[in-house]
Amino acid sequence: MALPETINHQDFLLTLNTNQEPIVVDALPGVDVWPLFLDTENGVWVLRVRFHPGTTLPKHFHTGVVHFYTLSGMWHYLEYPDQPQTGGSYLYEPGGSIHTFHCPEDSEGSDGFMVVEGANINFDDEGNFVNIMDAGWIEDVLLAVAKTQGITPRYIKPGKNAGYSTD
C-alpha cells in the first residue's frame, strides 16, 4: 500500500515537558495545573494536575469520556471511598458518569494526567447547576489566573496549523 497523497507535514514535534513549563498554581482552589493541549473546537482538554491535600471538587457529570492516570499520591471519588486511585492507577470514566473528586486531608495530595472529551457539568452540594467546565472555560480560567501570577502558560493548540499557544 502506498502512502497517502495528503500528508500533514510536521517540521518539528510539538512537545511539552512539565518539568520545564510553568505551573498555574491554584488555577482552581487546591488545584495546580500544567495545561498541555486545549482544543476548544472539539472539546478535548489534556492537563497534568496536582491536587492539594483536602481538595474536593464539585460533583460533576461527564458529557464525554475521561482517561486519568495517577502519577503519585492518592485520591478517590466520594461515591467510591473503597476504590482509591494511587500512583500508577489508570482510570477510565465513561461519558455519563457522575461523581465527586476528593483528595483526603491526611494524604500527600495527588499528581495526575488527564485526557477529557466534552465537558464537566458541575453541581453544588444540593444538586443545583453551578457551571459548565469545558476546554474553552479551562483556557479562559487558566489564562486569567496565570496573568495574575505573571506567567504565560504554553500548551498545544490543534488545528491545521497546530502549534504552541505562545506562538
CSV table of N, CA and C in Angstrom, one decimal:
chain,number,residue,atom,x,y,z
A,1,MET,N,0.8,-1.2,0.0
A,1,MET,CA,0.0,0.0,0.0
A,1,MET,C,0.9,1.2,0.0
A,2,ALA,N,0.6,2.2,-0.8
A,2,ALA,CA,1.3,3.4,-0.9
A,2,ALA,C,0.9,4.4,0.2
A,3,LEU,N,1.8,5.4,0.5
A,3,LEU,CA,1.5,6.4,1.4
A,3,LEU,C,0.4,7.3,0.9
A,4,PRO,N,-0.5,7.9,1.8
A,4,PRO,CA,-1.5,8.8,1.3
A,4,PRO,C,-0.9,10.0,0.6
A,5,GLU,N,-1.6,10.5,-0.4
A,5,GLU,CA,-1.1,11.7,-1.1
A,5,GLU,C,-1.1,12.9,-0.2
A,6,THR,N,-2.1,13.0,0.6
A,6,THR,CA,-2.3,14.2,1.5
A,6,THR,C,-1.7,13.8,2.9
A,7,ILE,N,-0.6,14.5,3.2
A,7,ILE,CA,0.1,14.2,4.5
A,7,ILE,C,0.2,15.5,5.2
A,8,ASN,N,-0.1,15.6,6.5
A,8,ASN,CA,0.1,16.8,7.3
A,8,ASN,C,1.6,16.7,7.7
A,9,HIS,N,2.4,17.5,7.0
A,9,HIS,CA,3.8,17.5,7.2
A,9,HIS,C,4.1,18.3,8.5
A,10,GLN,N,5.0,17.7,9.3
A,10,GLN,CA,5.4,18.4,10.6
A,10,GLN,C,6.9,18.7,10.5
A,11,ASP,N,7.2,20.0,10.6
A,11,ASP,CA,8.6,20.5,10.6
A,11,ASP,C,9.3,20.2,12.0
A,12,PHE,N,8.5,20.0,13.0
A,12,PHE,CA,9.0,19.8,14.4
A,12,PHE,C,7.9,19.1,15.2
A,13,LEU,N,8.4,18.4,16.2
A,13,LEU,CA,7.4,17.7,17.1
A,13,LEU,C,6.9,18.7,18.2
A,14,LEU,N,5.7,18.7,18.4
A,14,LEU,CA,5.1,19.5,19.5
A,14,LEU,C,5.2,18.8,20.8
A,15,THR,N,6.1,19.2,21.6
A,15,THR,CA,6.5,18.5,22.8
A,15,THR,C,6.5,19.5,24.0
A,16,LEU,N,5.9,19.1,25.1
A,16,LEU,CA,6.0,19.9,26.3
A,16,LEU,C,6.5,19.0,27.4
A,17,ASN,N,7.4,19.6,28.3
A,17,ASN,CA,8.0,18.9,29.4
A,17,ASN,C,7.5,19.7,30.6
A,18,THR,N,6.6,19.0,31.4
A,18,THR,CA,6.1,19.7,32.6
A,18,THR,C,7.1,20.0,33.7
A,19,ASN,N,8.3,19.4,33.6
A,19,ASN,CA,9.4,19.7,34.5
A,19,ASN,C,10.0,21.1,34.1
A,20,GLN,N,9.7,21.6,32.9
A,20,GLN,CA,10.3,22.8,32.4
A,20,GLN,C,9.2,23.9,32.2
A,21,GLU,N,8.0,23.6,32.1
A,21,GLU,CA,6.9,24.5,31.9
A,21,GLU,C,6.4,25.1,33.2
A,22,PRO,N,5.9,26.4,33.1
A,22,PRO,CA,5.4,26.9,34.4
A,22,PRO,C,4.1,26.3,34.8
A,23,ILE,N,3.9,26.2,36.0
A,23,ILE,CA,2.6,25.6,36.6
A,23,ILE,C,1.7,26.8,37.0
A,24,VAL,N,0.4,26.6,36.7
A,24,VAL,CA,-0.5,27.6,37.2
A,24,VAL,C,-1.0,27.2,38.6
A,25,VAL,N,-0.5,27.8,39.6
A,25,VAL,CA,-0.8,27.5,41.0
A,25,VAL,C,-2.2,27.9,41.3
A,26,ASP,N,-3.0,27.1,42.0
A,26,ASP,CA,-4.3,27.4,42.4
A,26,ASP,C,-5.2,27.9,41.2
A,27,ALA,N,-5.1,27.2,40.1
A,27,ALA,CA,-5.9,27.5,38.9
A,27,ALA,C,-7.4,27.5,39.4
A,28,LEU,N,-7.7,26.5,40.2
A,28,LEU,CA,-8.9,26.4,41.0
A,28,LEU,C,-8.4,26.2,42.4
A,29,PRO,N,-9.2,26.5,43.4
A,29,PRO,CA,-8.7,26.3,44.8
A,29,PRO,C,-8.2,24.9,45.0
A,30,GLY,N,-6.9,24.8,45.4
A,30,GLY,CA,-6.3,23.5,45.7
A,30,GLY,C,-5.9,22.7,44.5
A,31,VAL,N,-5.9,23.3,43.3
A,31,VAL,CA,-5.6,22.6,42.1
A,31,VAL,C,-4.6,23.4,41.3
A,32,ASP,N,-3.4,22.8,41.1
A,32,ASP,CA,-2.3,23.4,40.3
A,32,ASP,C,-2.3,22.7,38.9
A,33,VAL,N,-2.2,23.4,37.8
A,33,VAL,CA,-2.4,22.9,36.5
A,33,VAL,C,-1.2,23.2,35.6
A,34,TRP,N,-0.8,22.2,34.8
A,34,TRP,CA,0.0,22.4,33.6
A,34,TRP,C,-0.9,22.1,32.5
A,35,PRO,N,-1.3,23.1,31.7
A,35,PRO,CA,-2.1,22.8,30.5
A,35,PRO,C,-1.2,22.2,29.4
A,36,LEU,N,-1.7,21.2,28.8
A,36,LEU,CA,-0.9,20.5,27.8
A,36,LEU,C,-1.5,20.7,26.4
A,37,PHE,N,-2.8,20.5,26.3
A,37,PHE,CA,-3.5,20.5,25.0
A,37,PHE,C,-4.9,21.0,25.2
A,38,LEU,N,-5.3,22.1,24.6
A,38,LEU,CA,-6.6,22.6,24.8
A,38,LEU,C,-7.2,22.8,23.4
A,39,ASP,N,-8.2,22.0,23.1
A,39,ASP,CA,-8.9,22.0,21.8
A,39,ASP,C,-10.3,22.5,22.0
A,40,THR,N,-10.5,23.8,21.9
A,40,THR,CA,-11.8,24.4,22.2
A,40,THR,C,-12.9,24.0,21.2
A,41,GLU,N,-12.5,23.7,19.9
A,41,GLU,CA,-13.4,23.4,18.9
A,41,GLU,C,-14.0,22.0,19.0
A,42,ASN,N,-13.2,21.1,19.5
A,42,ASN,CA,-13.6,19.7,19.6
A,42,ASN,C,-13.8,19.3,21.0
A,43,GLY,N,-13.6,20.2,22.0
A,43,GLY,CA,-13.9,19.9,23.4
A,43,GLY,C,-13.0,18.9,24.0
A,44,VAL,N,-11.7,18.9,23.7
A,44,VAL,CA,-10.8,18.0,24.3
A,44,VAL,C,-9.8,18.8,25.1
A,45,TRP,N,-9.5,18.4,26.4
A,45,TRP,CA,-8.5,19.0,27.2
A,45,TRP,C,-7.6,18.0,27.8
A,46,VAL,N,-6.4,18.3,27.8
A,46,VAL,CA,-5.3,17.4,28.3
A,46,VAL,C,-4.5,18.2,29.3
A,47,LEU,N,-4.5,17.8,30.6
A,47,LEU,CA,-3.8,18.5,31.6
A,47,LEU,C,-3.0,17.6,32.5
A,48,ARG,N,-1.9,18.1,33.1
A,48,ARG,CA,-1.3,17.5,34.2
A,48,ARG,C,-1.8,18.3,35.4
A,49,VAL,N,-2.3,17.7,36.5
A,49,VAL,CA,-2.9,18.4,37.6
A,49,VAL,C,-2.3,17.9,38.9
A,50,ARG,N,-2.0,18.8,39.8
A,50,ARG,CA,-1.6,18.5,41.1
A,50,ARG,C,-2.7,19.0,42.1
A,51,PHE,N,-3.2,18.0,42.9
A,51,PHE,CA,-4.3,18.3,43.8
A,51,PHE,C,-3.7,18.4,45.2
A,52,HIS,N,-4.0,19.5,45.9
A,52,HIS,CA,-3.5,19.6,47.3
A,52,HIS,C,-4.3,18.7,48.2
A,53,PRO,N,-3.7,18.3,49.4
A,53,PRO,CA,-4.5,17.6,50.3
A,53,PRO,C,-5.7,18.4,50.8
A,54,GLY,N,-6.8,17.7,50.9
A,54,GLY,CA,-8.1,18.3,51.4
A,54,GLY,C,-8.9,18.9,50.3
A,55,THR,N,-8.5,18.7,49.0
A,55,THR,CA,-9.2,19.3,47.9
A,55,THR,C,-10.4,18.4,47.5
A,56,THR,N,-11.6,19.0,47.4
A,56,THR,CA,-12.8,18.4,47.0
A,56,THR,C,-13.4,19.2,45.8
A,57,LEU,N,-13.5,18.6,44.7
A,57,LEU,CA,-14.1,19.3,43.5
A,57,LEU,C,-15.6,19.2,43.6
A,58,PRO,N,-16.4,20.1,42.9
A,58,PRO,CA,-17.8,19.9,42.8
A,58,PRO,C,-18.2,18.6,42.2
A,59,LYS,N,-19.4,18.1,42.6
A,59,LYS,CA,-19.9,16.9,41.9
A,59,LYS,C,-20.1,17.3,40.5
A,60,HIS,N,-19.8,16.4,39.6
A,60,HIS,CA,-19.9,16.7,38.1
A,60,HIS,C,-20.3,15.5,37.3
A,61,PHE,N,-20.9,15.9,36.2
A,61,PHE,CA,-21.4,14.9,35.2
A,61,PHE,C,-20.6,15.1,34.0
A,62,HIS,N,-20.0,14.0,33.5
A,62,HIS,CA,-19.2,14.0,32.3
A,62,HIS,C,-20.0,13.8,31.0
A,63,THR,N,-19.9,14.7,30.0
A,63,THR,CA,-20.6,14.5,28.8
A,63,THR,C,-19.8,13.6,27.8
A,64,GLY,N,-18.5,13.4,28.1
A,64,GLY,CA,-17.7,12.5,27.3
A,64,GLY,C,-16.8,11.7,28.2
A,65,VAL,N,-15.9,10.9,27.6
A,65,VAL,CA,-15.0,10.0,28.3
A,65,VAL,C,-13.9,10.8,29.0
A,66,VAL,N,-13.3,10.2,30.0
A,66,VAL,CA,-12.1,10.7,30.7
A,66,VAL,C,-11.2,9.6,30.9
A,67,HIS,N,-9.9,9.9,30.6
A,67,HIS,CA,-8.8,9.0,31.0
A,67,HIS,C,-8.0,9.7,32.0
A,68,PHE,N,-7.8,9.1,33.2
A,68,PHE,CA,-7.0,9.7,34.2
A,68,PHE,C,-5.9,8.7,34.7
A,69,TYR,N,-4.7,9.2,34.6
A,69,TYR,CA,-3.5,8.4,35.1
A,69,TYR,C,-3.0,9.1,36.3
A,70,THR,N,-3.0,8.4,37.5
A,70,THR,CA,-2.4,9.0,38.7
A,70,THR,C,-0.9,8.7,38.7
A,71,LEU,N,-0.1,9.8,38.7
A,71,LEU,CA,1.3,9.6,38.8
A,71,LEU,C,1.8,9.3,40.2
A,72,SER,N,1.2,10.0,41.2
A,72,SER,CA,1.7,9.8,42.6
A,72,SER,C,0.5,10.3,43.5
A,73,GLY,N,0.7,9.9,44.7
A,73,GLY,CA,-0.3,10.3,45.7
A,73,GLY,C,-1.5,9.4,45.7
A,74,MET,N,-2.6,10.0,46.2
A,74,MET,CA,-3.9,9.2,46.3
A,74,MET,C,-5.1,10.1,46.3
A,75,TRP,N,-6.2,9.7,45.7
A,75,TRP,CA,-7.4,10.4,45.7
A,75,TRP,C,-8.5,9.3,45.5
A,76,HIS,N,-9.8,9.7,45.7
A,76,HIS,CA,-10.9,8.8,45.4
A,76,HIS,C,-12.1,9.7,45.1
A,77,TYR,N,-13.2,9.0,44.6
A,77,TYR,CA,-14.5,9.7,44.5
A,77,TYR,C,-15.2,9.5,45.8
A,78,LEU,N,-15.9,10.5,46.3
A,78,LEU,CA,-16.7,10.3,47.5
A,78,LEU,C,-17.7,9.2,47.4
A,79,GLU,N,-18.2,9.0,46.2
A,79,GLU,CA,-19.1,7.9,45.9
A,79,GLU,C,-18.5,6.5,45.9
A,80,TYR,N,-17.2,6.5,45.9
A,80,TYR,CA,-16.4,5.2,45.8
A,80,TYR,C,-15.2,5.2,46.8
A,81,PRO,N,-15.5,5.5,48.1
A,81,PRO,CA,-14.3,5.6,49.0
A,81,PRO,C,-13.4,4.4,49.1
A,82,ASP,N,-14.0,3.2,48.8
A,82,ASP,CA,-13.2,2.0,48.9
A,82,ASP,C,-12.5,1.7,47.7
A,83,GLN,N,-12.4,2.6,46.7
A,83,GLN,CA,-11.7,2.4,45.5
A,83,GLN,C,-10.7,3.5,45.2
A,84,PRO,N,-9.7,3.7,46.1
A,84,PRO,CA,-8.7,4.8,46.0
A,84,PRO,C,-7.9,4.6,44.7
A,85,GLN,N,-7.6,5.8,44.1
A,85,GLN,CA,-6.7,5.8,43.0
A,85,GLN,C,-5.3,6.2,43.5
A,86,THR,N,-4.3,5.4,43.3
A,86,THR,CA,-3.0,5.7,43.8
A,86,THR,C,-2.0,5.7,42.7
A,87,GLY,N,-0.7,6.1,43.0
A,87,GLY,CA,0.3,6.2,41.9
A,87,GLY,C,0.4,5.0,41.1
A,88,GLY,N,0.3,5.1,39.8
A,88,GLY,CA,0.3,4.0,38.9
A,88,GLY,C,-1.1,3.6,38.4
A,89,SER,N,-2.1,4.1,39.0
A,89,SER,CA,-3.5,3.8,38.6
A,89,SER,C,-4.0,4.5,37.4
A,90,TYR,N,-4.6,3.7,36.5
A,90,TYR,CA,-5.2,4.3,35.3
A,90,TYR,C,-6.7,4.1,35.4
A,91,LEU,N,-7.5,5.2,35.3
A,91,LEU,CA,-8.9,5.1,35.5
A,91,LEU,C,-9.6,5.6,34.2
A,92,TYR,N,-10.5,4.8,33.7
A,92,TYR,CA,-11.4,5.1,32.5
A,92,TYR,C,-12.7,5.5,33.1
A,93,GLU,N,-13.2,6.7,32.7
A,93,GLU,CA,-14.6,7.1,33.1
A,93,GLU,C,-15.4,7.2,31.8
A,94,PRO,N,-16.5,6.5,31.7
A,94,PRO,CA,-17.4,6.6,30.6
A,94,PRO,C,-18.2,7.9,30.6
A,95,GLY,N,-18.5,8.4,29.4
A,95,GLY,CA,-19.4,9.6,29.3
A,95,GLY,C,-20.7,9.2,30.1
A,96,GLY,N,-21.3,10.2,30.8
A,96,GLY,CA,-22.5,10.0,31.5
A,96,GLY,C,-22.2,9.7,33.0
A,97,SER,N,-20.9,9.5,33.4
A,97,SER,CA,-20.7,9.2,34.8
A,97,SER,C,-20.8,10.5,35.6
A,98,ILE,N,-21.1,10.3,36.9
A,98,ILE,CA,-21.2,11.5,37.8
A,98,ILE,C,-20.6,11.1,39.1
A,99,HIS,N,-19.8,12.0,39.6
A,99,HIS,CA,-19.0,11.7,40.9
A,99,HIS,C,-18.4,13.0,41.4
A,100,THR,N,-17.8,12.9,42.6
A,100,THR,CA,-17.2,14.0,43.3
A,100,THR,C,-15.8,13.6,43.7
A,101,PHE,N,-14.8,14.3,43.1
A,101,PHE,CA,-13.4,14.1,43.3
A,101,PHE,C,-13.0,14.6,44.7
A,102,HIS,N,-12.2,13.7,45.4
A,102,HIS,CA,-11.7,14.1,46.7
A,102,HIS,C,-10.3,13.6,47.0
A,103,CYS,N,-9.5,14.5,47.4
A,103,CYS,CA,-8.1,14.2,47.9
A,103,CYS,C,-8.1,14.4,49.4
A,104,PRO,N,-7.9,13.3,50.1
A,104,PRO,CA,-8.0,13.4,51.6
A,104,PRO,C,-7.0,14.4,52.2
A,105,GLU,N,-7.5,15.0,53.3
A,105,GLU,CA,-6.7,16.0,54.0
A,105,GLU,C,-5.4,15.3,54.6
A,106,ASP,N,-5.5,14.1,55.0
A,106,ASP,CA,-4.3,13.4,55.6
A,106,ASP,C,-3.4,12.8,54.6
A,107,SER,N,-3.6,13.1,53.3
A,107,SER,CA,-2.8,12.5,52.2
A,107,SER,C,-1.7,13.5,51.8
A,108,GLU,N,-0.8,13.0,50.9
A,108,GLU,CA,0.3,13.9,50.4
A,108,GLU,C,-0.2,14.7,49.2
A,109,GLY,N,-1.5,14.6,48.9
A,109,GLY,CA,-2.0,15.2,47.7
A,109,GLY,C,-2.0,14.2,46.5
A,110,SER,N,-2.1,14.6,45.3
A,110,SER,CA,-2.1,13.7,44.2
A,110,SER,C,-1.6,14.5,43.0
A,111,ASP,N,-0.9,13.8,42.1
A,111,ASP,CA,-0.4,14.3,40.8
A,111,ASP,C,-0.9,13.4,39.7
A,112,GLY,N,-1.6,13.9,38.7
A,112,GLY,CA,-2.1,13.1,37.7
A,112,GLY,C,-2.2,13.7,36.3
A,113,PHE,N,-2.4,12.9,35.3
A,113,PHE,CA,-2.5,13.3,33.9
A,113,PHE,C,-3.9,12.9,33.4
A,114,MET,N,-4.6,13.8,32.8
A,114,MET,CA,-6.0,13.5,32.3
A,114,MET,C,-6.2,14.0,30.9
A,115,VAL,N,-7.0,13.2,30.2
A,115,VAL,CA,-7.5,13.5,28.9
A,115,VAL,C,-9.0,13.5,29.0
A,116,VAL,N,-9.6,14.6,28.7
A,116,VAL,CA,-11.1,14.7,28.9
A,116,VAL,C,-11.7,15.1,27.5
A,117,GLU,N,-12.7,14.4,27.2
A,117,GLU,CA,-13.5,14.7,26.0
A,117,GLU,C,-14.9,15.3,26.4
A,118,GLY,N,-15.2,16.4,25.9
A,118,GLY,CA,-16.5,17.0,26.3
A,118,GLY,C,-16.4,18.0,27.5
A,119,ALA,N,-17.4,18.0,28.3
A,119,ALA,CA,-17.4,18.9,29.4
A,119,ALA,C,-17.8,18.2,30.7
A,120,ASN,N,-17.5,18.9,31.8
A,120,ASN,CA,-18.0,18.6,33.2
A,120,ASN,C,-19.1,19.5,33.4
A,121,ILE,N,-20.3,19.0,33.8
A,121,ILE,CA,-21.4,19.8,34.2
A,121,ILE,C,-21.3,19.8,35.8
A,122,ASN,N,-21.0,20.9,36.4
A,122,ASN,CA,-20.8,21.0,37.8
A,122,ASN,C,-22.1,21.3,38.6
A,123,PHE,N,-22.2,20.7,39.8
A,123,PHE,CA,-23.3,20.9,40.7
A,123,PHE,C,-22.9,21.2,42.1
A,124,ASP,N,-23.7,22.0,42.9
A,124,ASP,CA,-23.3,22.2,44.3
A,124,ASP,C,-23.8,21.0,45.1
A,125,ASP,N,-23.6,21.2,46.4
A,125,ASP,CA,-23.9,20.1,47.4
A,125,ASP,C,-25.4,19.7,47.4
A,126,GLU,N,-26.3,20.7,47.0
A,126,GLU,CA,-27.7,20.4,46.9
A,126,GLU,C,-28.2,19.9,45.6
A,127,GLY,N,-27.2,19.7,44.6
A,127,GLY,CA,-27.6,19.2,43.3
A,127,GLY,C,-28.0,20.3,42.3
A,128,ASN,N,-27.8,21.6,42.7
A,128,ASN,CA,-28.1,22.7,41.8
A,128,ASN,C,-26.9,22.9,40.8
A,129,PHE,N,-27.3,23.2,39.5
A,129,PHE,CA,-26.3,23.5,38.5
A,129,PHE,C,-25.4,24.7,38.9
A,130,VAL,N,-24.1,24.6,38.7
A,130,VAL,CA,-23.2,25.6,39.0
A,130,VAL,C,-22.6,26.2,37.7
A,131,ASN,N,-22.0,25.3,36.9
A,131,ASN,CA,-21.4,25.8,35.6
A,131,ASN,C,-21.0,24.6,34.7
A,132,ILE,N,-20.6,25.0,33.5
A,132,ILE,CA,-20.1,24.0,32.6
A,132,ILE,C,-18.6,24.3,32.4
A,133,MET,N,-17.8,23.2,32.7
A,133,MET,CA,-16.3,23.3,32.5
A,133,MET,C,-15.9,22.5,31.3
A,134,ASP,N,-15.5,23.3,30.2
A,134,ASP,CA,-15.1,22.6,29.0
A,134,ASP,C,-13.7,23.2,28.6
A,135,ALA,N,-13.2,22.8,27.5
A,135,ALA,CA,-11.8,23.3,27.1
A,135,ALA,C,-11.7,24.8,27.0
A,136,GLY,N,-12.8,25.5,26.5
A,136,GLY,CA,-12.8,26.9,26.5
A,136,GLY,C,-12.8,27.6,27.8
A,137,TRP,N,-13.6,27.0,28.7
A,137,TRP,CA,-13.7,27.5,30.1
A,137,TRP,C,-12.3,27.3,30.8
A,138,ILE,N,-11.7,26.1,30.6
A,138,ILE,CA,-10.4,25.8,31.2
A,138,ILE,C,-9.4,26.9,30.7
A,139,GLU,N,-9.4,27.1,29.4
A,139,GLU,CA,-8.4,28.0,28.8
A,139,GLU,C,-8.6,29.4,29.4
A,140,ASP,N,-9.8,29.9,29.4
A,140,ASP,CA,-10.1,31.2,30.0
A,140,ASP,C,-9.6,31.4,31.4
A,141,VAL,N,-10.0,30.4,32.3
A,141,VAL,CA,-9.6,30.5,33.7
A,141,VAL,C,-8.1,30.4,33.8
A,142,LEU,N,-7.5,29.4,33.1
A,142,LEU,CA,-6.0,29.3,33.3
A,142,LEU,C,-5.3,30.6,32.9
A,143,LEU,N,-5.7,31.2,31.8
A,143,LEU,CA,-5.0,32.4,31.3
A,143,LEU,C,-5.2,33.5,32.3
A,144,ALA,N,-6.4,33.7,32.8
A,144,ALA,CA,-6.7,34.7,33.8
A,144,ALA,C,-5.9,34.6,35.1
A,145,VAL,N,-5.8,33.4,35.6
A,145,VAL,CA,-5.1,33.1,36.8
A,145,VAL,C,-3.6,33.2,36.6
A,146,ALA,N,-3.1,32.7,35.4
A,146,ALA,CA,-1.7,32.8,35.1
A,146,ALA,C,-1.3,34.3,35.0
A,147,LYS,N,-2.1,35.1,34.4
A,147,LYS,CA,-1.8,36.5,34.3
A,147,LYS,C,-1.5,37.2,35.6
A,148,THR,N,-2.4,36.8,36.6
A,148,THR,CA,-2.2,37.4,38.0
A,148,THR,C,-0.9,36.9,38.6
A,149,GLN,N,-0.4,35.7,38.1
A,149,GLN,CA,0.9,35.2,38.6
A,149,GLN,C,2.1,35.6,37.8
A,150,GLY,N,1.8,36.4,36.8
A,150,GLY,CA,2.9,36.9,35.9
A,150,GLY,C,3.6,35.8,35.1
A,151,ILE,N,2.8,34.8,34.7
A,151,ILE,CA,3.3,33.7,33.9
A,151,ILE,C,2.5,33.6,32.6
A,152,THR,N,3.1,33.0,31.6
A,152,THR,CA,2.3,32.7,30.4
A,152,THR,C,2.4,31.2,30.1
A,153,PRO,N,1.4,30.5,30.4
A,153,PRO,CA,1.5,29.0,30.2
A,153,PRO,C,1.5,28.7,28.7
A,154,ARG,N,2.3,27.7,28.4
A,154,ARG,CA,2.4,27.3,27.0
A,154,ARG,C,1.8,25.9,26.8
A,155,TYR,N,0.9,25.8,25.9
A,155,TYR,CA,0.2,24.5,25.6
A,155,TYR,C,0.0,24.3,24.1
A,156,ILE,N,-0.4,23.2,23.7
A,156,ILE,CA,-0.6,22.9,22.3
A,156,ILE,C,-2.0,23.3,21.9
A,157,LYS,N,-2.1,24.0,20.8
A,157,LYS,CA,-3.3,24.4,20.2
A,157,LYS,C,-3.4,23.6,18.9
A,158,PRO,N,-4.4,22.8,18.7
A,158,PRO,CA,-4.5,21.9,17.5
A,158,PRO,C,-5.1,22.7,16.3
A,159,GLY,N,-5.2,22.0,15.2
A,159,GLY,CA,-5.8,22.6,14.0
A,159,GLY,C,-4.9,22.4,12.8
A,160,LYS,N,-5.2,22.9,11.7
A,160,LYS,CA,-4.4,22.8,10.5
A,160,LYS,C,-3.0,23.2,10.7
A,161,ASN,N,-2.9,24.4,11.4
A,161,ASN,CA,-1.6,24.9,11.7
A,161,ASN,C,-1.3,24.7,13.2
A,162,ALA,N,-1.3,23.5,13.6
A,162,ALA,CA,-1.1,23.2,15.1
A,162,ALA,C,0.2,23.8,15.5
A,163,GLY,N,0.2,24.3,16.8
A,163,GLY,CA,1.4,24.9,17.3
A,163,GLY,C,1.2,25.2,18.8
A,164,TYR,N,2.1,26.0,19.4
A,164,TYR,CA,2.0,26.3,20.8
A,164,TYR,C,1.2,27.5,21.0
A,165,SER,N,0.5,27.7,22.1
A,165,SER,CA,-0.3,28.8,22.5
A,165,SER,C,0.4,30.1,22.4
A,166,THR,N,1.7,30.1,22.7
A,166,THR,CA,2.5,31.3,22.7
A,166,THR,C,3.1,31.7,21.4
A,167,ASP,N,2.8,31.0,20.3
A,167,ASP,CA,3.4,31.3,19.0
A,167,ASP,C,2.6,32.4,18.4
